[in-house]
DNA sequence: TCATATTATGAATTCATATTCATTTCACGC
DNA sequence: GCGTGAAATGAATATGAATTCATAATATGA
């Protein structure tokens, strides 16, 4: 029993060190990107020797991948239930918007890292190819979004737009907002921004009056400067 | 006169070589990102010796910066006139959407490079800090977009959403679509996607009937799973 | 206190690229 | 065909990390 406690103590210590390294690495990667952070830098910032880092992780890539995977799975576990709930499609999308922004609020560095690496659908190219998990998670969420939208279209809730376009646009727009919120640390504006994004996607930017008048001719009255 | 022609010939040759190098470098940077392309690779692909590249550009960064600046200015010169025209705000935004996608069509590698480096409002961080010009161009366009939107709000054409949110969302969504179009080379779908984006932004995803019914209660009827 | 196992250390090594520069090739005018 | 300067060449060098590993420090249990 005594042995067990002490052995466990060791392990806990080690775990703590591991966590410290991961946290520092996450912060640095999120700030500067994979290529612009050296293992030296991570070691120094975490106050360990370089060798120590390599006791925990086989390589820089492995360290990065591990962080990415963890973050990706966190995001997934928070957002997925919303898209898979029993709520109607409109509520699901509204929930997705709110969740995306709240998830960010909780640990901004982590999410920022995830977004950085997965910017755009071209996640495969460049830095991001390290973590298959992260790419999978991104694809999973996009697929779910498309399904929700398509279901809404079938039920007549949503317009018959290309679900691919809608899901990409929504995802991209949310990222952009999330980043912008990350820059100015104004907390008040966040709630307003969420509302604006909801309005924007659900009802568009045109005022209703215009909306109805313009809707019929929208596709035809081009050609004038 | 004879001398002049011949001297000019030399210079034209040299200019052509320069262009070849730039084109190759652009392609590679766009495909793999700055850090994942070596000067060796560029030289080999362009069929020049490494030293030759350095006869034209002081460093890898300088080469990259030059490309970025050029691309950024091209984009600006194509899109800016639209936002500064005399058309009404709705036409300006519609024009912006169409232009963004057409600009891309013309030389996809170049635009892709530009987008890659400027993903998100965090353009400052990471690879992108090489080219101030590119960042300036991005900021300029965002500012113009906001101004157009704000003007539309004042005139009562647009809803009173945060112009920052709208311009960010529009920009981000367009990028995402542009990338996705880049991946599948399906030309037919492009036109449809443009239309969908316009619909999405101008009128939202909700059907009109729902639109009117839901608009009042949208903010209050949450809380049910 | 000692022997052992575990963990941490960081100088030395390795490796991939960026960059340099002495040499060669080439185009042109004579 | 020859002399000259511009342009191209690529082996050699410089640089900046990533990774290794022999050694030191530390904890554990007897």
Short mmCIF file of C-alpha atoms (C1' of nucleotides) in Angstrom, two decimals:
data_model
loop_
_atom_site.label_atom_id
_atom_site.label_comp_id
_atom_site.label_asym_id
_atom_site.label_seq_id
_atom_site.Cartn_x
_atom_site.Cartn_y
_atom_site.Cartn_z
CA UNK A 1 0.00 0.00 0.00
CA UNK A 2 2.79 2.35 0.99
CA UNK A 3 4.68 1.33 -2.12
CA UNK A 4 1.69 1.89 -4.24
CA UNK A 5 1.19 5.40 -2.98
CA UNK A 6 4.80 6.30 -3.56
CA UNK A 7 4.96 4.69 -6.97
CA UNK A 8 1.85 6.59 -7.83
CA UNK A 9 3.44 9.74 -6.57
CA UNK A 10 6.28 9.37 -9.06
CA UNK A 11 3.88 8.79 -11.83
CA UNK A 12 1.83 11.76 -10.90
CA UNK A 13 4.91 13.93 -10.90
CA UNK A 14 5.85 12.67 -14.29
CA UNK A 15 2.36 13.24 -15.56
CA UNK A 16 2.48 16.77 -14.29
CA UNK A 17 5.73 17.41 -16.12
CA UNK A 18 4.25 15.99 -19.27
CA UNK A 19 1.28 18.27 -18.94
CA UNK A 20 3.50 21.27 -18.38
CA UNK A 21 5.38 20.52 -21.55
CA UNK A 22 2.21 20.02 -23.54
CA UNK A 23 0.75 23.25 -22.27
CA UNK A 24 3.80 25.28 -23.14
CA UNK A 25 4.11 23.65 -26.55
CA UNK A 26 0.46 24.25 -27.26
CA UNK A 27 0.78 27.90 -26.40
CA UNK A 28 3.85 28.37 -28.58
CA UNK A 29 2.53 26.42 -31.53
CA UNK A 30 -0.70 28.35 -31.39
CA UNK A 31 1.14 31.65 -31.31
CA UNK A 32 3.77 31.03 -33.93
CA UNK A 33 2.94 27.90 -35.87
CA UNK A 34 4.79 24.62 -36.03
CA UNK A 35 7.81 25.69 -38.05
CA UNK A 36 8.50 28.82 -36.10
CA UNK A 37 8.88 27.12 -32.76
CA UNK A 38 12.04 25.18 -31.90
CA UNK A 39 12.36 22.38 -29.41
CA UNK A 40 14.95 24.55 -27.68
CA UNK A 41 12.31 27.19 -27.23
CA UNK A 42 9.75 24.78 -25.86
CA UNK A 43 12.30 23.34 -23.46
CA UNK A 44 13.39 26.75 -22.25
CA UNK A 45 9.86 28.03 -21.79
CA UNK A 46 8.83 24.86 -19.93
CA UNK A 47 12.02 25.00 -17.86
CA UNK A 48 13.21 21.54 -18.80
CA UNK A 49 16.26 20.34 -20.67
CA UNK A 50 15.78 19.37 -24.26
CA UNK A 51 16.50 15.76 -23.49
CA UNK A 52 13.61 15.74 -21.09
CA UNK A 53 11.21 16.63 -23.81
CA UNK A 54 12.48 13.67 -25.76
CA UNK A 55 11.85 11.43 -22.79
CA UNK A 56 8.20 12.16 -23.28
CA UNK A 57 7.86 12.51 -27.02
CA UNK A 58 9.68 10.76 -29.82
CA UNK A 59 9.91 13.79 -32.00
CA UNK A 60 8.68 17.30 -32.54
CA UNK A 61 6.07 15.95 -34.88
CA UNK A 62 4.85 13.47 -32.30
CA UNK A 63 4.47 16.23 -29.76
CA UNK A 64 2.54 18.33 -32.21
CA UNK A 65 0.36 15.46 -33.30
CA UNK A 66 -0.51 14.56 -29.75
CA UNK A 67 -1.64 18.09 -29.02
CA UNK A 68 -3.66 18.29 -32.19
CA UNK A 69 -5.39 15.01 -31.52
CA UNK A 70 -6.34 16.00 -28.03
CA UNK A 71 -7.73 19.34 -29.05
CA UNK A 72 -9.59 17.88 -31.99
CA UNK A 73 -11.27 15.31 -29.83
CA UNK A 74 -12.28 17.92 -27.30
CA UNK A 75 -13.91 19.97 -29.97
CA UNK A 76 -15.66 16.98 -31.39
CA UNK A 77 -17.05 15.82 -28.08
CA UNK A 78 -18.48 19.24 -27.38
CA UNK A 79 -19.98 20.03 -30.75
CA UNK A 80 -21.09 16.67 -32.06
CA UNK A 81 -23.86 16.04 -29.49
CA UNK A 82 -25.51 19.24 -30.56
CA UNK A 83 -25.66 18.22 -34.19
CA UNK A 84 -26.88 14.75 -33.25
CA UNK A 85 -29.57 15.84 -30.81
CA UNK A 86 -33.29 15.62 -31.40
CA UNK A 87 -33.73 19.34 -31.83
CA UNK A 88 -35.00 20.64 -35.14
CA UNK A 89 -32.52 21.70 -37.77
CA UNK A 90 -32.70 25.38 -37.07
CA UNK A 91 -31.96 24.82 -33.40
CA UNK A 92 -29.10 22.54 -34.29
CA UNK A 93 -27.42 25.15 -36.42
CA UNK A 94 -28.02 27.84 -33.85
CA UNK A 95 -26.57 25.51 -31.24
CA UNK A 96 -23.59 24.81 -33.43
CA UNK A 97 -22.87 28.51 -33.76
CA UNK A 98 -23.12 29.11 -30.01
CA UNK A 99 -21.11 26.03 -29.14
CA UNK A 100 -18.34 26.87 -31.58
CA UNK A 101 -17.85 30.20 -29.95
CA UNK A 102 -18.17 28.96 -26.39
CA UNK A 103 -15.76 26.11 -26.96
CA UNK A 104 -13.29 28.71 -27.99
CA UNK A 105 -13.84 30.87 -24.97
CA UNK A 106 -12.91 28.03 -22.65
CA UNK A 107 -9.39 27.45 -23.86
CA UNK A 108 -8.51 29.83 -26.59
CA UNK A 109 -4.95 28.70 -27.17
CA UNK A 110 -5.99 25.15 -27.89
CA UNK A 111 -8.74 26.05 -30.28
CA UNK A 112 -6.62 28.58 -32.00
CA UNK A 113 -4.06 25.88 -32.62
CA UNK A 114 -6.68 23.63 -34.04
CA UNK A 115 -8.06 26.30 -36.31
CA UNK A 116 -4.62 27.36 -37.45
CA UNK A 117 -3.77 23.90 -38.61
CA UNK A 118 -7.08 23.27 -40.28
CA UNK A 119 -7.66 26.54 -42.00
CA UNK A 120 -9.63 25.95 -45.11
CA UNK A 121 -10.55 22.63 -46.62
CA UNK A 122 -6.94 22.22 -47.70
CA UNK A 123 -6.03 20.86 -44.32
CA UNK A 124 -4.02 18.11 -45.97
CA UNK A 125 -1.36 20.39 -47.33
CA UNK A 126 1.42 21.92 -45.30
CA UNK A 127 1.77 21.76 -41.58
CA UNK A 128 -1.44 20.00 -40.92
CA UNK A 129 -0.68 16.64 -42.41
CA UNK A 130 0.69 15.46 -39.11
CA UNK A 131 -2.57 14.73 -37.48
CA UNK A 132 -5.02 12.49 -39.24
CA UNK A 133 -7.28 12.68 -36.26
CA UNK A 134 -7.63 16.41 -36.56
CA UNK A 135 -8.49 16.13 -40.23
CA UNK A 136 -10.99 13.39 -39.51
CA UNK A 137 -12.66 15.46 -36.84
CA UNK A 138 -12.95 18.37 -39.19
CA UNK A 139 -14.43 16.18 -41.89
CA UNK A 140 -16.82 14.58 -39.46
CA UNK A 141 -18.19 17.90 -38.35
CA UNK A 142 -18.51 19.16 -41.90
CA UNK A 143 -20.40 16.04 -42.87
CA UNK A 144 -22.76 16.37 -39.95
CA UNK A 145 -23.37 19.99 -40.78
CA UNK A 146 -24.22 19.12 -44.35
CA UNK A 147 -26.59 16.43 -43.21
CA UNK A 148 -28.38 18.74 -40.86
CA UNK A 149 -28.71 21.33 -43.57
CA UNK A 150 -29.92 18.82 -46.14
CA UNK A 151 -32.51 17.55 -43.67
CA UNK A 152 -33.69 21.10 -43.12
CA UNK A 153 -34.02 21.58 -46.86
CA UNK A 154 -36.11 18.44 -47.21
CA UNK A 155 -38.42 19.61 -44.46
CA UNK A 156 -38.78 22.99 -46.11
CA UNK A 157 -37.12 24.85 -43.26
CA UNK A 158 -34.12 25.95 -45.27
CA UNK A 159 -33.70 27.21 -48.79
CA UNK A 160 -32.40 24.71 -51.31
CA UNK A 161 -28.83 25.91 -51.36
CA UNK A 162 -25.88 23.58 -51.82
CA UNK A 163 -25.25 22.08 -48.35
CA UNK A 164 -21.56 22.04 -49.12
CA UNK A 165 -21.55 25.75 -49.70
CA UNK A 166 -23.54 26.46 -46.58
CA UNK A 167 -21.51 24.25 -44.28
CA UNK A 168 -18.21 25.57 -45.60
CA UNK A 169 -19.35 29.14 -45.34
CA UNK A 170 -20.68 28.72 -41.83
CA UNK A 171 -17.55 26.99 -40.65
CA UNK A 172 -15.26 29.54 -42.26
CA UNK A 173 -17.22 32.50 -41.01
CA UNK A 174 -17.22 31.18 -37.45
CA UNK A 175 -13.48 30.73 -37.54
CA UNK A 176 -12.96 34.23 -38.74
CA UNK A 177 -15.14 35.63 -35.99
CA UNK A 178 -13.50 33.48 -33.38
CA UNK A 179 -10.11 34.77 -34.43
CA UNK A 180 -11.24 38.33 -34.40
CA UNK A 181 -12.67 37.88 -30.93
CA UNK A 182 -9.36 36.40 -29.88
CA UNK A 183 -7.60 39.57 -30.92
CA UNK A 184 -9.63 42.19 -29.17
CA UNK A 185 -10.32 40.84 -25.69
CA UNK A 186 -13.61 42.68 -25.52
CA UNK A 187 -15.94 40.27 -23.77
CA UNK A 188 -19.11 42.28 -24.20
CA UNK A 189 -19.03 42.17 -27.95
CA UNK A 190 -18.92 38.40 -28.09
CA UNK A 191 -22.59 37.88 -27.38
CA UNK A 192 -23.50 40.53 -29.91
CA UNK A 193 -21.33 38.89 -32.51
CA UNK A 194 -22.94 35.53 -31.98
CA UNK A 195 -26.32 37.08 -32.48
CA UNK A 196 -25.14 38.84 -35.60
CA UNK A 197 -23.79 35.62 -37.07
CA UNK A 198 -27.09 33.90 -36.40
CA UNK A 199 -29.02 36.73 -38.02
CA UNK A 200 -26.65 36.78 -40.95
CA UNK A 201 -27.00 33.11 -41.67
CA UNK A 202 -30.65 32.67 -40.91
CA UNK A 203 -32.06 35.80 -42.43
CA UNK A 204 -29.36 37.36 -44.58
CA UNK A 205 -28.19 40.91 -44.69
CA UNK A 206 -31.07 42.42 -46.65
CA UNK A 207 -33.96 44.01 -44.87
CA UNK A 208 -37.18 42.07 -45.25
CA UNK A 209 -38.84 44.66 -47.43
CA UNK A 210 -35.96 44.53 -49.88
CA UNK A 211 -35.76 40.86 -49.41
CA UNK A 212 -39.18 40.15 -50.83
CA UNK A 213 -38.96 42.74 -53.58
CA UNK A 214 -35.50 41.68 -54.71
CA UNK A 215 -35.84 37.95 -54.33
CA UNK A 216 -37.58 37.32 -57.63
CA UNK A 217 -35.29 39.47 -59.74
CA UNK A 218 -32.05 38.74 -57.92
CA UNK A 219 -30.72 36.32 -60.49
CA UNK A 220 -31.79 38.33 -63.53
CA UNK A 221 -31.08 41.98 -62.90
CA UNK A 222 -27.35 41.81 -63.35
CA UNK A 223 -25.56 43.29 -66.34
CA UNK A 224 -25.90 46.89 -65.34
CA UNK A 225 -22.74 48.45 -63.86
CA UNK B 1 20.18 50.93 -82.98
CA UNK B 2 21.66 47.50 -83.60
CA UNK B 3 23.38 47.70 -80.24
CA UNK B 4 20.23 48.74 -78.58
CA UNK B 5 18.27 45.81 -79.95
CA UNK B 6 20.90 43.36 -78.83
CA UNK B 7 21.33 44.92 -75.43
CA UNK B 8 17.59 44.85 -75.05
CA UNK B 9 17.61 41.24 -76.14
CA UNK B 10 19.87 40.35 -73.22
CA UNK B 11 17.64 42.11 -70.82
CA UNK B 12 14.57 40.45 -72.18
CA UNK B 13 16.20 37.06 -71.79
CA UNK B 14 17.05 37.87 -68.25
CA UNK B 15 13.57 39.09 -67.58
CA UNK B 16 12.17 35.88 -69.00
CA UNK B 17 14.39 33.82 -66.72
CA UNK B 18 13.28 35.85 -63.77
CA UNK B 19 9.69 35.25 -64.67
CA UNK B 20 10.27 31.53 -65.03
CA UNK B 21 11.76 31.39 -61.58
CA UNK B 22 8.93 33.38 -60.08
CA UNK B 23 6.32 31.19 -61.73
CA UNK B 24 7.89 27.99 -60.49
CA UNK B 25 8.38 29.37 -57.01
CA UNK B 26 4.81 30.59 -56.91
CA UNK B 27 3.51 27.19 -57.88
CA UNK B 28 5.58 25.40 -55.29
CA UNK B 29 4.90 27.84 -52.47
CA UNK B 30 1.21 27.65 -53.21
CA UNK B 31 1.25 23.87 -53.16
CA UNK B 32 3.40 23.26 -50.13
CA UNK B 33 3.85 26.45 -48.20
CA UNK B 34 6.97 28.49 -47.60
CA UNK B 35 8.77 26.19 -45.19
CA UNK B 36 8.19 23.03 -47.17
CA UNK B 37 9.87 24.24 -50.33
CA UNK B 38 13.66 24.43 -50.59
CA UNK B 39 15.66 26.66 -52.87
CA UNK B 40 17.15 23.49 -54.30
CA UNK B 41 13.71 22.39 -55.26
CA UNK B 42 12.84 25.67 -56.88
CA UNK B 43 16.11 25.67 -58.78
CA UNK B 44 15.65 22.13 -59.99
CA UNK B 45 12.06 22.67 -61.04
CA UNK B 46 12.95 25.89 -62.86
CA UNK B 47 15.99 24.20 -64.43
CA UNK B 48 18.49 26.69 -63.16
CA UNK B 49 21.41 26.34 -60.79
CA UNK B 50 20.90 27.52 -57.26
CA UNK B 51 23.35 30.31 -57.74
CA UNK B 52 21.24 31.66 -60.55
CA UNK B 53 18.30 32.09 -58.26
CA UNK B 54 20.50 34.13 -55.97
CA UNK B 55 21.51 36.32 -58.89
CA UNK B 56 17.92 37.43 -59.01
CA UNK B 57 16.83 37.39 -55.38
CA UNK B 58 18.80 38.15 -52.26
CA UNK B 59 17.20 35.42 -50.22
CA UNK B 60 14.37 32.97 -50.07
CA UNK B 61 12.37 35.46 -48.10
CA UNK B 62 12.92 38.14 -50.70
CA UNK B 63 11.69 35.81 -53.41
CA UNK B 64 8.62 34.96 -51.40
CA UNK B 65 7.93 38.55 -50.54
CA UNK B 66 8.17 39.64 -54.14
CA UNK B 67 5.64 37.04 -55.21
CA UNK B 68 3.27 37.92 -52.41
CA UNK B 69 3.43 41.60 -53.19
CA UNK B 70 2.71 41.06 -56.83
CA UNK B 71 -0.24 38.80 -56.22
CA UNK B 72 -1.66 41.06 -53.56
CA UNK B 73 -1.54 44.05 -55.86
CA UNK B 74 -3.21 42.13 -58.65
CA UNK B 75 -6.07 41.19 -56.39
CA UNK B 76 -6.40 44.70 -55.13
CA UNK B 77 -6.51 46.24 -58.60
CA UNK B 78 -9.24 43.87 -59.67
CA UNK B 79 -11.48 44.03 -56.65
CA UNK B 80 -11.09 47.55 -55.41
CA UNK B 81 -12.74 49.31 -58.38
CA UNK B 82 -15.87 47.32 -57.75
CA UNK B 83 -16.15 48.45 -54.16
CA UNK B 84 -15.41 52.04 -55.16
CA UNK B 85 -17.81 52.23 -58.06
CA UNK B 86 -21.04 54.23 -58.15
CA UNK B 87 -23.25 51.18 -57.94
CA UNK B 88 -25.51 50.78 -54.95
CA UNK B 89 -24.32 48.80 -51.99
CA UNK B 90 -26.10 45.61 -52.84
CA UNK B 91 -24.57 45.58 -56.31
CA UNK B 92 -21.17 46.29 -54.85
CA UNK B 93 -21.32 43.31 -52.56
CA UNK B 94 -22.68 41.10 -55.32
CA UNK B 95 -19.87 42.34 -57.54
CA UNK B 96 -17.34 41.65 -54.84
CA UNK B 97 -18.52 38.08 -54.57
CA UNK B 98 -18.37 37.49 -58.30
CA UNK B 99 -15.03 39.22 -58.69
CA UNK B 100 -13.45 37.28 -55.85
CA UNK B 101 -14.33 34.04 -57.50
CA UNK B 102 -13.41 35.12 -61.01
CA UNK B 103 -10.09 36.54 -59.92
CA UNK B 104 -9.33 33.17 -58.56
CA UNK B 105 -10.33 31.36 -61.70
CA UNK B 106 -7.83 33.32 -63.74
CA UNK B 107 -4.71 32.27 -61.94
CA UNK B 108 -5.50 29.87 -59.23
CA UNK B 109 -1.96 29.21 -58.05
CA UNK B 110 -1.33 32.85 -57.36
CA UNK B 111 -4.51 33.44 -55.48
CA UNK B 112 -4.15 30.27 -53.55
CA UNK B 113 -0.77 31.45 -52.40
CA UNK B 114 -2.21 34.74 -51.31
CA UNK B 115 -5.03 33.10 -49.41
CA UNK B 116 -2.73 30.59 -47.78
CA UNK B 117 -0.55 33.29 -46.36
CA UNK B 118 -3.42 35.45 -45.23
CA UNK B 119 -5.71 32.87 -43.77
CA UNK B 120 -7.67 34.43 -41.03
CA UNK B 121 -7.19 37.88 -39.61
CA UNK B 122 -4.04 36.61 -37.92
CA UNK B 123 -2.04 37.29 -41.04
CA UNK B 124 0.71 38.88 -38.95
CA UNK B 125 1.75 35.67 -37.29
CA UNK B 126 3.74 32.91 -38.87
CA UNK B 127 4.82 32.72 -42.48
CA UNK B 128 2.97 35.77 -43.58
CA UNK B 129 4.99 38.41 -41.82
CA UNK B 130 7.28 38.63 -44.82
CA UNK B 131 4.99 40.75 -46.87
CA UNK B 132 3.63 43.93 -45.43
CA UNK B 133 2.07 44.73 -48.75
CA UNK B 134 -0.06 41.63 -48.67
CA UNK B 135 -1.31 42.42 -45.21
CA UNK B 136 -2.04 45.99 -46.21
CA UNK B 137 -4.02 44.84 -49.20
CA UNK B 138 -6.05 42.52 -47.06
CA UNK B 139 -6.77 45.25 -44.58
CA UNK B 140 -7.65 47.70 -47.30
CA UNK B 141 -10.23 45.37 -48.78
CA UNK B 142 -11.71 44.57 -45.40
CA UNK B 143 -12.03 48.25 -44.63
CA UNK B 144 -13.72 48.96 -47.93
CA UNK B 145 -16.12 46.10 -47.36
CA UNK B 146 -17.04 47.43 -43.95
CA UNK B 147 -17.61 50.88 -45.36
CA UNK B 148 -19.87 49.57 -48.08
CA UNK B 149 -21.85 47.57 -45.58
CA UNK B 150 -22.15 50.47 -43.16
CA UNK B 151 -23.37 52.68 -45.98
CA UNK B 152 -25.96 50.09 -46.87
CA UNK B 153 -27.12 49.99 -43.27
CA UNK B 154 -27.50 53.77 -43.17
CA UNK B 155 -29.57 53.70 -46.31
CA UNK B 156 -31.74 50.98 -44.88
CA UNK B 157 -30.73 48.42 -47.50
CA UNK B 158 -29.00 46.14 -45.03
CA UNK B 159 -29.82 44.97 -41.54
CA UNK B 160 -27.95 46.67 -38.74
CA UNK B 161 -25.43 43.93 -38.13
CA UNK B 162 -21.87 44.61 -37.08
CA UNK B 163 -20.03 45.47 -40.31
CA UNK B 164 -16.95 43.81 -38.92
CA UNK B 165 -18.79 40.56 -38.52
CA UNK B 166 -20.32 40.74 -41.97
CA UNK B 167 -17.13 41.61 -43.79
CA UNK B 168 -15.14 38.97 -41.97
CA UNK B 169 -17.76 36.35 -42.58
CA UNK B 170 -18.11 37.19 -46.25
CA UNK B 171 -14.39 37.18 -46.80
CA UNK B 172 -13.88 33.92 -44.94
CA UNK B 173 -16.76 32.19 -46.63
CA UNK B 174 -15.55 33.20 -50.06
CA UNK B 175 -12.11 31.84 -49.34
CA UNK B 176 -13.52 28.55 -48.22
CA UNK B 177 -15.61 28.24 -51.35
CA UNK B 178 -12.74 29.25 -53.56
CA UNK B 179 -10.59 26.57 -52.02
CA UNK B 180 -13.23 23.95 -52.38
CA UNK B 181 -13.71 24.87 -56.01
CA UNK B 182 -9.97 24.56 -56.45
CA UNK B 183 -10.11 20.98 -55.29
CA UNK B 184 -12.82 19.56 -57.45
CA UNK B 185 -12.20 20.90 -60.93
CA UNK B 186 -15.88 20.84 -61.72
CA UNK B 187 -16.45 24.00 -63.71
CA UNK B 188 -20.19 23.75 -63.90
CA UNK B 189 -20.69 23.98 -60.18
CA UNK B 190 -18.83 27.26 -59.86
CA UNK B 191 -21.65 29.40 -61.19
CA UNK B 192 -24.11 27.63 -58.96
CA UNK B 193 -21.91 28.16 -55.96
CA UNK B 194 -21.61 31.85 -56.62
CA UNK B 195 -25.36 32.11 -56.77
CA UNK B 196 -25.71 30.16 -53.57
CA UNK B 197 -23.27 32.40 -51.76
CA UNK B 198 -25.18 35.43 -52.90
CA UNK B 199 -28.46 33.92 -51.76
CA UNK B 200 -26.95 32.90 -48.48
CA UNK B 201 -25.63 36.33 -47.68
CA UNK B 202 -28.44 38.40 -49.01
CA UNK B 203 -31.40 36.39 -47.91
CA UNK B 204 -30.18 33.83 -45.38
CA UNK B 205 -30.88 30.15 -45.24
CA UNK B 206 -34.40 30.27 -43.87
CA UNK B 207 -37.36 30.12 -46.17
CA UNK B 208 -39.32 33.34 -46.22
CA UNK B 209 -42.34 31.91 -44.46
CA UNK B 210 -40.22 30.72 -41.60
CA UNK B 211 -38.20 33.83 -41.80
CA UNK B 212 -41.06 36.08 -40.81
CA UNK B 213 -42.56 33.70 -38.29
CA UNK B 214 -39.31 32.83 -36.58
CA UNK B 215 -37.68 36.23 -36.62
CA UNK B 216 -39.46 37.57 -33.58
CA UNK B 217 -39.01 34.49 -31.39
CA UNK B 218 -35.58 33.50 -32.62
CA UNK B 219 -33.75 34.77 -29.57
CA UNK B 220 -36.21 33.41 -27.00
CA UNK B 221 -37.26 29.91 -28.02
CA UNK B 222 -34.09 28.17 -27.02
CA UNK B 223 -33.80 25.91 -23.95
CA UNK B 224 -35.67 22.92 -25.28
CA UNK B 225 -33.45 20.05 -26.35
"C1'" DT C 1 23.19 4.86 4.72
"C1'" DC C 2 23.44 2.28 0.59
"C1'" DA C 3 22.04 0.07 -3.94
"C1'" DT C 4 18.92 0.49 -7.52
"C1'" DA C 5 15.74 2.37 -10.60
"C1'" DT C 6 13.86 6.32 -12.52
"C1'" DT C 7 14.20 10.70 -14.48
"C1'" DA C 8 16.60 14.87 -15.98
"C1'" DT C 9 20.43 17.00 -18.30
"C1'" DG C 10 22.70 19.45 -22.19
"C1'" DA C 11 26.98 19.11 -24.92
"C1'" DA C 12 27.91 16.74 -29.05
"C1'" DT C 13 26.19 14.93 -33.30
"C1'" DT C 14 23.50 14.80 -37.40
"C1'" DC C 15 20.97 16.62 -40.90
"C1'" DA C 16 18.67 19.60 -43.96
"C1'" DT C 17 18.94 23.88 -46.17
"C1'" DA C 18 20.19 28.52 -47.14
"C1'" DT C 19 23.84 31.07 -48.99
"C1'" DT C 20 28.45 32.13 -51.09
"C1'" DC C 21 31.88 32.63 -54.59
"C1'" DA C 22 35.60 31.07 -57.57
"C1'" DT C 23 35.06 29.19 -62.02
"C1'" DT C 24 32.89 28.44 -66.48
"C1'" DT C 25 29.85 29.47 -70.24
"C1'" DC C 26 27.97 32.42 -73.32
"C1'" DA C 27 26.66 36.45 -76.34
"C1'" DC C 28 28.17 40.17 -78.44
"C1'" DG C 29 30.99 43.56 -81.00
"C1'" DC C 30 35.34 43.92 -83.20
"C1'" DG D 1 38.39 33.95 -84.01
"C1'" DC D 2 39.16 36.93 -80.13
"C1'" DG D 3 38.54 39.73 -76.00
"C1'" DT D 4 35.21 41.29 -72.83
"C1'" DG D 5 31.64 41.57 -69.57
"C1'" DA D 6 27.26 39.62 -68.33
"C1'" DA D 7 25.09 35.48 -66.68
"C1'" DA D 8 24.99 30.87 -65.07
"C1'" DT D 9 26.99 27.26 -62.43
"C1'" DG D 10 27.22 24.05 -58.37
"C1'" DA D 11 30.65 22.38 -55.08
"C1'" DA D 12 31.88 24.16 -50.78
"C1'" DT D 13 30.52 26.55 -46.60
"C1'" DA D 14 27.56 28.39 -43.01
"C1'" DT D 15 23.61 28.01 -40.23
"C1'" DG D 16 20.03 26.56 -37.53
"C1'" DA D 17 17.57 23.18 -35.65
"C1'" DA D 18 16.27 18.20 -34.40
"C1'" DT D 19 17.82 14.32 -32.15
"C1'" DT D 20 21.01 11.33 -29.34
"C1'" DC D 21 23.26 9.50 -25.42
"C1'" DA D 22 26.67 9.15 -21.84
"C1'" DT D 23 26.39 11.25 -17.42
"C1'" DA D 24 24.34 13.41 -13.26
"C1'" DA D 25 20.75 13.99 -10.10
"C1'" DT D 26 17.09 12.24 -7.51
"C1'" DA D 27 13.73 9.23 -5.42
"C1'" DT D 28 12.65 4.78 -3.42
"C1'" DG D 29 12.87 0.90 -0.40
"C1'" DA D 30 15.81 -1.98 2.56
#
